[in-house]
XYZ file of C-alpha atoms in Angstrom:
559
model
C 78.011 17.386 -10.644
C 76.338 19.687 -8.091
C 73.915 20.934 -10.774
C 72.968 17.350 -11.681
C 72.410 16.416 -7.975
C 70.286 19.577 -7.555
C 68.048 18.613 -10.623
C 67.604 15.080 -9.110
C 66.781 16.678 -5.810
C 64.031 18.852 -7.338
C 62.732 15.860 -9.258
C 62.628 13.816 -6.070
C 60.807 16.718 -4.171
C 58.296 16.941 -7.060
C 57.565 13.253 -7.244
C 57.157 13.283 -3.525
C 54.606 16.166 -3.781
C 52.821 14.474 -6.638
C 52.517 11.342 -4.559
C 51.319 13.340 -1.462
C 48.886 15.319 -3.718
C 47.464 11.995 -5.207
C 47.073 10.442 -1.866
C 45.169 13.458 -0.554
C 43.032 13.526 -3.638
C 42.390 9.773 -3.341
C 41.481 10.285 0.260
C 39.177 13.031 -0.530
C 37.659 11.114 -3.494
C 37.007 8.161 -1.040
C 35.199 10.333 1.389
C 33.053 11.934 -1.102
C 32.006 8.705 -2.655
C 31.282 7.426 0.882
C 28.968 10.285 1.717
C 27.173 9.952 -1.652
C 26.670 6.204 -1.321
C 25.238 6.578 2.052
C 22.847 9.391 0.774
C 21.788 7.201 -2.118
C 21.200 4.123 0.270
C 19.036 6.316 2.591
C 17.020 7.553 -0.341
C 16.519 4.198 -1.779
C 15.651 2.840 1.661
C 12.926 5.513 2.118
C 11.298 4.911 -1.046
C 11.299 1.222 -0.902
C 9.933 1.329 2.851
C 7.120 3.450 1.458
C 6.320 0.987 -1.266
C 6.376 -2.070 1.111
C 4.234 -0.278 3.634
C 1.587 0.766 0.994
C 1.575 -2.921 -0.280
C 0.959 -4.277 3.227
C -1.832 -1.649 3.869
C -3.416 -2.659 0.707
C -3.378 -6.334 1.705
C -4.841 -5.591 5.139
C -7.549 -3.334 3.637
C -8.580 -6.239 1.315
C -9.148 -8.550 4.302
C -10.953 -6.141 6.651
C -14.080 -6.321 4.251
C -14.558 -10.148 4.758
C -15.756 -10.107 8.437
C -17.711 -6.859 7.941
C -19.579 -8.136 4.967
C -20.210 -11.738 6.632
C -21.548 -10.073 9.735
C -24.471 -8.642 7.858
C -25.137 -11.989 5.958
C -28.710 -13.303 6.581
C -27.348 -16.935 6.713
C -24.977 -16.048 9.341
C -27.632 -14.377 11.430
C -29.960 -17.254 11.108
C -27.410 -19.892 12.222
C -26.536 -17.831 15.378
C -30.229 -17.455 15.902
C -30.592 -21.285 16.166
C -31.465 -22.372 12.641
C -28.956 -25.149 11.921
C -30.516 -26.215 8.666
C -28.091 -24.191 6.469
C -25.086 -24.933 8.472
C -23.438 -27.205 5.792
C -24.138 -24.651 2.949
C -22.610 -21.979 5.198
C -19.460 -24.121 5.773
C -19.014 -24.567 2.214
C -19.474 -20.953 1.510
C -16.844 -20.045 4.032
C -14.371 -22.450 2.499
C -14.947 -21.102 -0.890
C -14.450 -17.546 0.461
C -11.235 -18.542 2.237
C -9.875 -20.041 -1.055
C -10.777 -16.909 -2.946
C -9.212 -14.463 -0.671
C -6.239 -16.684 0.525
C -7.292 -16.340 4.150
C -5.974 -18.947 6.477
C -9.365 -19.649 8.109
C -12.868 -17.941 8.389
C -15.077 -19.051 11.111
C -18.308 -18.096 13.108
C -18.697 -18.066 16.885
C -21.738 -17.695 18.957
C -22.035 -15.072 21.801
C -20.162 -17.539 24.081
C -17.229 -18.118 21.824
C -18.325 -21.637 20.491
C -17.395 -22.030 16.935
C -20.602 -23.052 14.811
C -19.215 -22.856 11.326
C -15.749 -22.705 9.781
C -13.958 -22.688 6.328
C -11.829 -25.739 7.717
C -14.971 -27.675 8.673
C -13.919 -30.818 6.652
C -10.508 -31.052 8.192
C -8.954 -32.877 11.141
C -7.976 -29.650 12.702
C -11.494 -28.045 12.276
C -12.308 -25.147 14.527
C -15.983 -26.333 14.751
C -16.800 -27.089 18.538
C -13.693 -25.129 19.713
C -14.509 -22.312 22.097
C -12.457 -19.064 21.656
C -14.206 -17.027 24.191
C -10.779 -16.483 26.043
C -9.216 -14.766 22.851
C -8.727 -11.045 22.979
C -10.188 -10.485 19.465
C -13.474 -12.263 20.516
C -14.023 -10.228 23.680
C -12.817 -7.068 21.867
C -15.300 -7.577 19.039
C -18.072 -8.069 21.445
C -17.117 -4.990 23.299
C -16.210 -2.558 20.334
C -17.873 -3.985 17.365
C -14.486 -4.803 15.547
C -11.170 -5.861 16.693
C -7.699 -7.070 15.480
C -5.149 -9.201 17.287
C -1.979 -10.896 16.021
C -1.348 -14.015 17.824
C -0.288 -17.745 17.379
C -3.057 -20.124 16.495
C -4.192 -22.337 19.498
C -4.235 -25.402 17.185
C -1.870 -24.898 14.423
C 0.633 -22.653 16.424
C 1.065 -20.605 13.184
C 1.206 -16.824 13.607
C -1.480 -14.704 11.892
C -3.667 -11.589 12.171
C -7.237 -12.256 13.556
C -9.735 -9.714 12.280
C -13.072 -9.943 14.242
C -16.428 -8.387 13.676
C -19.407 -8.541 16.052
C -22.799 -9.807 14.554
C -25.743 -7.787 15.823
C -25.923 -4.647 18.021
C -23.779 -4.291 20.991
C -26.857 -4.640 23.461
C -27.837 -7.848 21.800
C -24.731 -9.489 20.186
C -25.516 -12.809 18.434
C -21.850 -13.656 17.937
C -18.504 -12.842 16.217
C -17.218 -13.542 12.680
C -13.383 -13.868 12.591
C -10.851 -14.117 9.672
C -7.124 -15.442 10.138
C -4.698 -13.983 7.810
C -1.219 -15.436 7.517
C 1.729 -13.727 5.836
C 4.070 -16.537 4.851
C 4.270 -15.547 1.234
C 4.892 -11.925 1.994
C 7.626 -12.615 4.320
C 9.291 -14.985 1.699
C 9.249 -12.073 -0.647
C 10.847 -9.875 1.764
C 13.394 -12.512 2.505
C 14.439 -12.701 -1.137
C 14.375 -8.935 -1.959
C 15.637 -7.020 1.028
C 18.483 -6.958 3.640
C 15.966 -6.998 6.461
C 12.257 -6.107 7.045
C 10.109 -6.483 10.047
C 6.808 -5.250 11.391
C 6.278 -4.170 15.053
C 3.053 -3.640 17.041
C 2.471 -0.590 19.170
C 4.291 -2.329 22.033
C 7.407 -2.867 19.891
C 6.975 -6.661 19.463
C 7.941 -7.960 16.093
C 5.002 -9.551 14.430
C 6.216 -10.180 10.755
C 9.828 -10.472 9.600
C 11.966 -11.579 6.681
C 14.014 -13.426 9.191
C 11.949 -15.858 11.212
C 14.235 -15.674 14.242
C 13.262 -12.118 14.849
C 9.472 -12.805 15.185
C 7.946 -12.210 18.715
C 11.069 -10.384 19.890
C 11.152 -6.966 21.237
C 12.491 -4.168 19.082
C 11.940 -1.315 21.577
C 15.401 -1.286 23.413
C 18.259 -3.630 23.948
C 16.796 -4.327 27.432
C 13.165 -4.035 27.243
C 11.065 -3.224 30.335
C 8.825 -6.300 31.015
C 7.304 -4.884 34.243
C 4.488 -3.299 32.110
C 3.791 -6.433 30.113
C 1.563 -9.266 31.065
C 3.694 -12.509 30.839
C 0.521 -14.725 30.672
C -1.054 -12.847 27.847
C 2.264 -12.660 25.851
C 2.626 -16.551 26.315
C -0.797 -17.116 24.984
C -0.306 -14.629 22.013
C 3.235 -15.054 21.153
C 4.333 -18.334 22.775
C 6.939 -16.466 24.929
C 6.172 -14.976 28.263
C 9.076 -12.490 28.155
C 9.980 -11.588 24.603
C 13.752 -11.151 24.233
C 15.487 -8.249 22.401
C 15.828 -8.607 18.711
C 19.394 -9.402 17.337
C 19.651 -7.378 14.267
C 22.467 -7.660 11.608
C 25.613 -5.684 12.589
C 25.070 -6.023 16.394
C 26.992 -7.856 19.021
C 30.652 -8.241 19.962
C 31.647 -8.615 16.371
C 29.748 -5.724 15.050
C 30.916 -3.983 12.025
C 31.619 -0.264 12.296
C 29.216 0.233 9.557
C 25.743 0.387 10.869
C 22.635 -0.798 9.029
C 20.198 2.038 7.895
C 16.899 1.779 9.312
C 13.701 3.403 7.774
C 10.378 3.291 9.567
C 6.903 3.589 7.905
C 3.526 3.555 9.788
C 0.910 0.889 8.760
C -2.358 2.989 9.159
C -5.177 0.340 9.574
C -3.743 -1.486 12.637
C -1.191 0.854 14.271
C 1.813 -1.180 13.237
C 5.244 0.093 11.980
C 7.257 -1.349 9.105
C 11.049 -1.405 9.625
C 13.419 -1.622 6.549
C 17.014 -2.398 7.058
C 19.453 -1.449 4.366
C 23.031 -2.483 4.383
C 25.065 0.248 2.899
C 28.345 -1.899 2.639
C 27.840 -3.195 -0.920
C 26.997 0.137 -2.282
C 29.980 1.859 -0.376
C 32.340 -0.779 -1.591
C 31.206 -0.385 -5.234
C 31.336 3.401 -4.807
C 34.630 3.611 -3.267
C 36.163 1.065 -5.844
C 34.717 3.047 -8.692
C 36.037 6.315 -7.245
C 39.542 4.897 -6.853
C 39.294 3.477 -10.361
C 38.317 6.868 -11.571
C 41.101 8.649 -9.822
C 43.750 6.257 -11.361
C 42.351 6.539 -14.757
C 41.945 10.486 -14.516
C 45.643 10.570 -13.355
C 46.670 8.397 -16.344
C 44.464 10.332 -18.794
C 45.905 13.716 -17.463
C 49.341 12.342 -18.345
C 48.256 11.489 -21.768
C 46.072 14.439 -22.525
C 43.045 16.457 -21.077
C 41.113 15.519 -24.132
C 40.911 11.797 -23.388
C 39.964 12.593 -19.761
C 37.030 14.847 -20.978
C 35.734 12.174 -23.421
C 35.734 9.356 -20.856
C 34.072 11.709 -18.198
C 31.227 12.337 -20.505
C 30.622 8.668 -21.394
C 30.661 7.770 -17.672
C 28.121 10.425 -16.943
C 26.018 9.215 -19.833
C 26.061 5.696 -18.530
C 25.234 6.780 -15.032
C 22.411 8.945 -16.242
C 20.967 5.994 -18.208
C 20.998 3.766 -15.283
C 19.450 6.371 -12.916
C 16.741 7.024 -15.649
C 15.985 3.302 -15.842
C 15.941 2.928 -12.033
C 13.813 6.033 -11.716
C 11.323 4.809 -14.314
C 10.966 1.411 -12.473
C 10.597 3.041 -9.118
C 7.943 5.505 -10.520
C 5.843 2.749 -11.923
C 6.140 0.674 -8.668
C 5.036 3.744 -6.726
C 2.085 4.473 -9.072
C 0.872 0.810 -8.848
C 1.317 0.724 -5.013
C -0.683 4.101 -4.924
C -3.411 2.490 -7.107
C -3.717 -0.666 -4.885
C -3.764 1.431 -1.779
C -6.502 3.789 -3.173
C -8.324 0.754 -4.193
C -8.170 -0.738 -0.784
C -9.660 2.513 0.734
C -12.593 2.444 -1.620
C -13.250 -1.357 -1.769
C -15.875 -1.074 1.267
C -17.892 1.303 -0.764
C -17.730 -1.024 -3.904
C -19.015 -3.946 -1.778
C -21.995 -1.671 -0.666
C -22.590 -0.936 -4.368
C -22.620 -4.617 -5.277
C -24.653 -5.763 -2.260
C -27.714 -3.648 -3.130
C -28.217 -5.133 -6.632
C -27.449 -8.596 -5.382
C -30.258 -8.295 -2.776
C -32.647 -6.801 -5.486
C -31.694 -9.764 -7.805
C -32.568 -12.255 -5.022
C -35.938 -10.613 -4.578
C -36.725 -10.626 -8.325
C -35.653 -14.073 -8.694
C -37.868 -15.308 -5.870
C -40.835 -13.422 -7.326
C -40.089 -14.742 -10.776
C -40.358 -18.311 -9.375
C -43.675 -17.681 -7.751
C -45.094 -16.021 -11.013
C -43.860 -19.026 -13.016
C -45.664 -21.369 -10.547
C -48.742 -19.203 -10.972
C -48.356 -19.623 -14.879
C -47.693 -15.777 -15.213
C -44.701 -16.090 -17.512
C -44.976 -12.686 -18.957
C -44.587 -10.931 -15.606
C -41.902 -13.472 -14.614
C -39.939 -12.605 -17.814
C -40.062 -8.906 -16.706
C -38.416 -9.878 -13.445
C -35.781 -11.927 -15.282
C -34.984 -8.889 -17.516
C -34.510 -6.731 -14.444
C -32.047 -9.292 -12.980
C -30.167 -9.150 -16.183
C -29.987 -5.426 -16.007
C -28.707 -5.566 -12.298
C -26.117 -8.324 -13.261
C -24.803 -5.800 -15.964
C -24.552 -3.197 -13.348
C -22.455 -5.529 -11.192
C -20.339 -6.343 -14.132
C -19.601 -2.556 -14.702
C -18.506 -2.022 -11.093
C -16.212 -5.109 -11.091
C -14.712 -4.364 -14.549
C -13.972 -0.870 -13.393
C -12.276 -2.029 -10.261
C -10.129 -4.488 -12.222
C -9.247 -1.941 -14.760
C -8.264 0.536 -12.149
C -5.855 -1.925 -10.470
C -3.960 -2.970 -13.526
C -0.517 -1.753 -14.518
C -0.744 0.891 -17.213
C 1.314 -0.582 -20.107
C -0.682 1.117 -22.897
C 0.707 3.861 -25.100
C -1.026 7.502 -24.962
C -3.915 7.545 -27.148
C -7.022 9.635 -27.678
C -9.351 9.264 -24.603
C -12.754 10.767 -24.036
C -12.618 12.651 -20.641
C -16.304 11.664 -20.141
C -15.263 7.996 -19.766
C -12.532 8.913 -17.180
C -14.995 10.962 -15.076
C -17.610 8.277 -15.290
C -15.183 5.525 -14.223
C -13.877 7.579 -11.355
C -17.335 8.428 -10.087
C -18.235 4.593 -10.335
C -15.564 3.834 -7.904
C -16.249 6.745 -5.386
C -20.158 6.725 -5.701
C -20.609 5.272 -2.112
C -18.215 7.627 -0.496
C -19.910 10.719 -1.898
C -23.430 9.337 -1.156
C -22.350 8.261 2.261
C -21.240 11.937 3.295
C -24.151 13.476 1.432
C -21.738 15.508 -0.882
C -23.519 17.683 -3.411
C -21.680 16.922 -6.582
C -21.752 19.324 -9.529
C -20.762 17.804 -13.000
C -19.319 19.785 -15.821
C -21.729 21.010 -18.798
C -22.600 17.780 -20.972
C -21.503 19.576 -24.126
C -18.152 20.474 -22.665
C -17.704 17.113 -21.400
C -18.552 15.564 -24.641
C -16.180 17.632 -26.561
C -13.349 17.091 -24.240
C -10.866 14.520 -25.975
C -7.288 14.376 -24.565
C -4.083 12.442 -25.559
C -3.257 10.309 -22.487
C -3.477 6.894 -20.811
C -6.910 6.014 -19.476
C -5.689 4.172 -16.132
C -3.230 6.949 -15.207
C -5.741 9.712 -15.798
C -8.338 7.791 -13.729
C -5.743 7.166 -11.007
C -5.027 10.940 -10.682
C -8.807 11.816 -10.794
C -9.767 9.333 -8.038
C -7.056 10.584 -5.978
C -8.100 14.305 -6.324
C -11.807 13.375 -5.825
C -11.124 11.254 -2.774
C -9.122 14.106 -1.212
C -11.985 16.478 -1.980
C -14.438 14.254 -0.477
C -12.467 13.783 2.620
C -11.790 17.407 3.014
C -15.515 18.288 3.059
C -17.796 18.270 6.019
C -21.096 16.360 5.932
C -23.258 17.667 3.229
C -20.363 19.525 1.432
C -19.916 20.381 -2.124
C -17.511 19.314 -4.834
C -17.634 20.650 -8.296
C -15.938 19.460 -11.638
C -15.465 21.962 -14.383
C -13.860 21.574 -17.688
C -12.072 24.424 -19.965
C -10.806 23.903 -23.426
C -8.411 26.377 -25.277
C -7.573 24.299 -28.414
C -4.094 23.153 -27.050
C -5.000 21.870 -23.641
C -8.043 20.624 -21.706
C -8.148 21.778 -18.023
C -10.359 19.705 -15.634
C -10.750 21.306 -12.182
C -11.881 19.731 -8.945
C -13.087 22.302 -6.368
C -14.299 21.528 -2.755
C -15.572 23.780 0.016
C -13.312 22.230 2.642
C -10.853 23.952 4.843
C -8.288 24.303 2.058
C -4.551 23.573 2.157
C -2.833 24.725 5.390
C -0.390 27.769 4.505
C 2.565 25.864 5.998
C 2.110 23.051 3.370
C 1.380 25.161 0.247
C 5.140 25.469 -0.960
C 5.897 21.833 -0.475
C 2.418 20.351 -1.257
C 3.691 18.264 -4.110
C 6.837 17.025 -2.438
C 6.930 13.271 -1.485
C 6.014 12.421 2.231
C 4.270 15.844 2.806
C 0.737 15.428 4.094
C -1.724 16.989 6.430
C -3.498 13.721 7.081
C -2.718 11.780 10.197
C -2.732 8.319 8.425
C -1.322 9.562 5.023
C 2.216 8.806 3.792
C 2.138 11.879 1.560
C 2.733 10.201 -1.776
C -0.572 10.784 -3.518
C -0.279 14.281 -4.916
C 3.445 13.802 -5.762
C 2.643 10.664 -7.800
C -0.303 12.490 -9.371
C 1.735 15.481 -10.561
C 4.417 13.066 -11.788
C 1.956 11.179 -13.949
C 0.442 14.311 -15.268
C 3.868 15.595 -16.299
C 4.724 12.228 -17.921
C 1.647 12.746 -20.144
C 2.788 16.193 -21.233
C 0.543 18.035 -18.869
C 0.596 19.395 -15.184
C -1.346 19.265 -11.839
C -1.889 22.757 -10.325
C -3.346 23.876 -6.971
C -5.098 27.039 -6.034
C -6.755 28.162 -2.831
C -10.389 29.376 -3.174
C -12.754 31.234 -0.825
C -13.540 28.494 1.643
C -11.835 25.496 -0.059
C -9.279 24.312 -2.544
C -8.992 23.673 -6.322
C -6.924 21.239 -8.007
C -6.591 21.407 -11.906
C -5.501 18.639 -14.154
C -3.840 20.125 -17.341
C -3.825 17.788 -20.320
C -2.780 18.032 -23.980
C -5.793 18.063 -26.286
C -6.065 15.330 -28.853
């Protein structure tokens, strides 16, 4: 009897011990899954914030060109100088340009702020006749040449970014060209895709937000210091004299103990900051639930046998690896596309200059051809029209290269002539190179013609444009950049060498890691994406310092 009681006693103790160990194991598993889920949420939020910031920067860079180009337009200068004969033509041009660029409004003001021409000339709320001399963007553009201001419209009361450019020199300003950009579609995308996104200016005021209730609130502190702000100016710009603190998710008396994760990315062109809020609760719930389920299954499988547990674990790891691989591939493509668009936004001003020159020449040839035809000199007129056709072909080459560079790369690797990649990259960057007086040394023509690689054209061009742009930016005025090609039968090596200051020693070991950069306005993704592209193609991207500069080498499989 005592022996039987002793056995039951031992069994009870063993069962209690098993329950305690299982409970401790479950608590430990919950903690581990919680830590892992938080780390994954932070990593995903960091990457997504970088993508959203790059997309917004690209959008802003696109619109900054519009007032800059219009400020040099002869018809604009003529209207400001007093010639009203072409006002109707200019109004229609501005309306067409607004439709093409999705700008909310484009308008022209004289030196006193009176609007003379506008894209909304034919609408009841037309700006023509309105005086905007009191707006900061007008006075700032007259003073500095260019100015940007985010504010409510005086007529529409719709928020937007005003980009203004002075027409004429500062000592004899003729007027100001302004473009209003609204971000309704961008905010709707944020609202559908993210937990919370908002953009603040240098003073911490929310300008854009996925939640309309956050707009024009202060994101600096819970109790912002309003003593340093101008209530009258805030009332005119934002519609509120004293911006209230932003009420973010998870705040207030009923706040959840689980805080939202916030990631901040600078927006280079205008000094803004993008804030991405990510709620870790769904990921945590799934992770903890998965962890507990895994623990129960592991205990059950241990009772049935270690063999079954091992098979299940391997299958689970395989599924997780497949999901991670799919997510990584999608994120990689998004980052590459965002990088291409950001790069294209940076070089678009140069492309506009490359297009304006042949356009001006085409106009001269056309006018001369018209006079020659009137003088019955048709042979000479035909020569002028042939020149016009050649210049039009030149413009077509530039725009086609720009469109090809911006497309997503869905093609499969194929045999590509490296000469075509080099020509396309230089076509996009020619204005930057010429503007800084860079002495560009190209590879030997025979070596270039013989270099055929197995790759994707758009991706190779993306990497080469990135490296060439870095080299040009690293050089001083009248610097030197050299391209060389080496072939060993298995691989082709294209090297880009500059005589700039080289890579700082502190960054050499982490140069190709994301978010590592020596530029004050960079986000540190260009080189990381470039190396990732090259390794996807079966090659690599290498760096080595030279005497007085740096060299980056693209290693590609030969065709």
